[in-house]
CSV table of C-alpha atoms in Angstrom, one decimal:
chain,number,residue,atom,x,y,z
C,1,UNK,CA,109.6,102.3,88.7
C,2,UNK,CA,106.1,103.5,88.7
C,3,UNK,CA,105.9,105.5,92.1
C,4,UNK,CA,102.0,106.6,92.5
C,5,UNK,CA,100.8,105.3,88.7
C,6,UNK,CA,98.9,102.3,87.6
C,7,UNK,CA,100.2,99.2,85.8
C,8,UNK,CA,98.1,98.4,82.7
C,9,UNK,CA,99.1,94.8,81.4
C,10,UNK,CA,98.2,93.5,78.2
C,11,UNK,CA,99.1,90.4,75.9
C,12,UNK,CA,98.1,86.7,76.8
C,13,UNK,CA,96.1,86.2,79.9
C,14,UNK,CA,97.8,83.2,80.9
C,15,UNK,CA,101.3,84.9,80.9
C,16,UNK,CA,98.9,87.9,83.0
C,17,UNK,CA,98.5,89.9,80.0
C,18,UNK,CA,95.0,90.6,81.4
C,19,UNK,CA,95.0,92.7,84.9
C,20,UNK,CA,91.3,93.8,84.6
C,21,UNK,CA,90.2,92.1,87.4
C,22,UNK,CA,92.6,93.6,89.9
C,23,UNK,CA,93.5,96.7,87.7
C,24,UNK,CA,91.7,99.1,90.3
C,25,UNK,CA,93.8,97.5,92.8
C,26,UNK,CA,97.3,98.3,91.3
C,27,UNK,CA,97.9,102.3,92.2
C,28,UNK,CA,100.8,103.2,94.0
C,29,UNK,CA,102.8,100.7,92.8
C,30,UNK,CA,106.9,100.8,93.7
C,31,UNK,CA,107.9,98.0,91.6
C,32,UNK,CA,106.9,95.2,89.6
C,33,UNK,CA,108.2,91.8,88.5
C,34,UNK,CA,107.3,89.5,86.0
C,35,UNK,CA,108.7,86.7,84.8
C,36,UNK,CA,108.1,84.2,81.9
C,37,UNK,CA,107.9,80.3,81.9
C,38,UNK,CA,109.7,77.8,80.2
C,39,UNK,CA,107.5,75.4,77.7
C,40,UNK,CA,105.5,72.6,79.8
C,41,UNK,CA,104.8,69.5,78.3
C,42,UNK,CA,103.9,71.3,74.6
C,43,UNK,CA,101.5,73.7,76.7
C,44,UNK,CA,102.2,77.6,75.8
C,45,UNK,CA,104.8,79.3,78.1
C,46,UNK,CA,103.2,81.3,80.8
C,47,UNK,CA,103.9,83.8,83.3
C,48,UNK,CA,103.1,86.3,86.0
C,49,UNK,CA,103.7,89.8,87.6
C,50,UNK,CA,104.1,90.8,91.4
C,51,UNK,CA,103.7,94.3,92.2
C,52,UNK,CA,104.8,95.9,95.5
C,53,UNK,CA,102.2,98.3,96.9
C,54,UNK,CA,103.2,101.9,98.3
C,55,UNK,CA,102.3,100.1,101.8
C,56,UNK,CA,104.2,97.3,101.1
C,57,UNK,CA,101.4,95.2,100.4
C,58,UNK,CA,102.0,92.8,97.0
C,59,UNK,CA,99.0,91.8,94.1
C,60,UNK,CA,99.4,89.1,91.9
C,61,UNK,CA,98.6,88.2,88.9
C,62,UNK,CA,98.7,85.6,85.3
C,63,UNK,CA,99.5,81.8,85.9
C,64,UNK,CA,98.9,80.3,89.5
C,65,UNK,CA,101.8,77.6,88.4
C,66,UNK,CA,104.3,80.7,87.8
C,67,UNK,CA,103.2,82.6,91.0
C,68,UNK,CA,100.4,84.7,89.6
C,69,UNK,CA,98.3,83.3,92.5
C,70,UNK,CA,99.8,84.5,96.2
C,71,UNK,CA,96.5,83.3,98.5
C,72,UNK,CA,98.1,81.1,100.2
C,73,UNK,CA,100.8,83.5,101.4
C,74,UNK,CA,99.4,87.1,101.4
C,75,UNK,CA,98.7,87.6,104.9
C,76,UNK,CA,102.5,87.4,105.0
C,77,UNK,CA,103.0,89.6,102.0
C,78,UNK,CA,103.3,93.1,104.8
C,79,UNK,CA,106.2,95.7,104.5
C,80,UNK,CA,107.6,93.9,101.2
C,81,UNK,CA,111.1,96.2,100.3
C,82,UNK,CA,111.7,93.7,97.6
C,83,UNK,CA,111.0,91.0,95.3
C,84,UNK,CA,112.8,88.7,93.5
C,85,UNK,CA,112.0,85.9,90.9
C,86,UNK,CA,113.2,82.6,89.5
C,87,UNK,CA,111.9,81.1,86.3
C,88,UNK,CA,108.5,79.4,88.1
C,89,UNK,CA,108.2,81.7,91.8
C,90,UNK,CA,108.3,85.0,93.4
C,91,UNK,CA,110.4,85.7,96.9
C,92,UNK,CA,109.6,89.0,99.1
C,93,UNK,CA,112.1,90.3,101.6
C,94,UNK,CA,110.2,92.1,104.1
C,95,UNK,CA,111.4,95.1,106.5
C-alpha cells in the first residue's frame, strides 16, 4: 500500500481520525495499520494507525491506550519490515 503517497485520516480523533499534526510527516509511507478498540468501561471505542516509513522508520497516531503513542519505544522503531496488531497494541519486526 501507498508506496511514496501521503495518508490523509479522517473521522474521530480519538480513534486517530485526525493526522494534522503529523500529516507532513507521513510521505513515503509502505504500509499502514490501524486497529479499533473494544468499548471501555461505557467510554467510546478508540483506536490508532502505525505507518512504516520508506526508511523504515514508524509514526503513530489516535489513542495512546490503543498504541497511537510510540515515545517510549521509537528510538527502537529503525528498519521496521513489518507490523502487526492486536485489538489494544502494535508489534514491529525489524531487519
Amino acid at each position: 500500500c501507498c508506496g511514496g503517497n501521503r495518508i490523509v485520516a479522517w473521522g474521530a480523533p480519538d480513534s486517530g481520525g485526525d493526522n494534522s499534526a503529523i500529516q507532513d510527516l507521513l510521505r513515503n509511507v509502505q504500509q499502514v495499520k490501524a486497529l479499533k478498540t473494544g468499548f471501555h468501561a461505557g467510554a467510546m471505542p478508540t483506536g490508532a494507525f502505525a505507518v512504516i516509513l520508506a526508511g523504515g522508520s514508524v509514526i503513530t497516531w489516535g489513542a495512546s491506550t490503543a498504541g497511537g503513542d510510540s515515545s517510549a519505544v521509537q528510538n527502537q522503531l529503525r528498519s521496521v519490515q513489518q507490523l502487526q496488531a492486536t485489538k489494544d497494541a502494535f508489534a514491529a519486526i525489524l531487519a
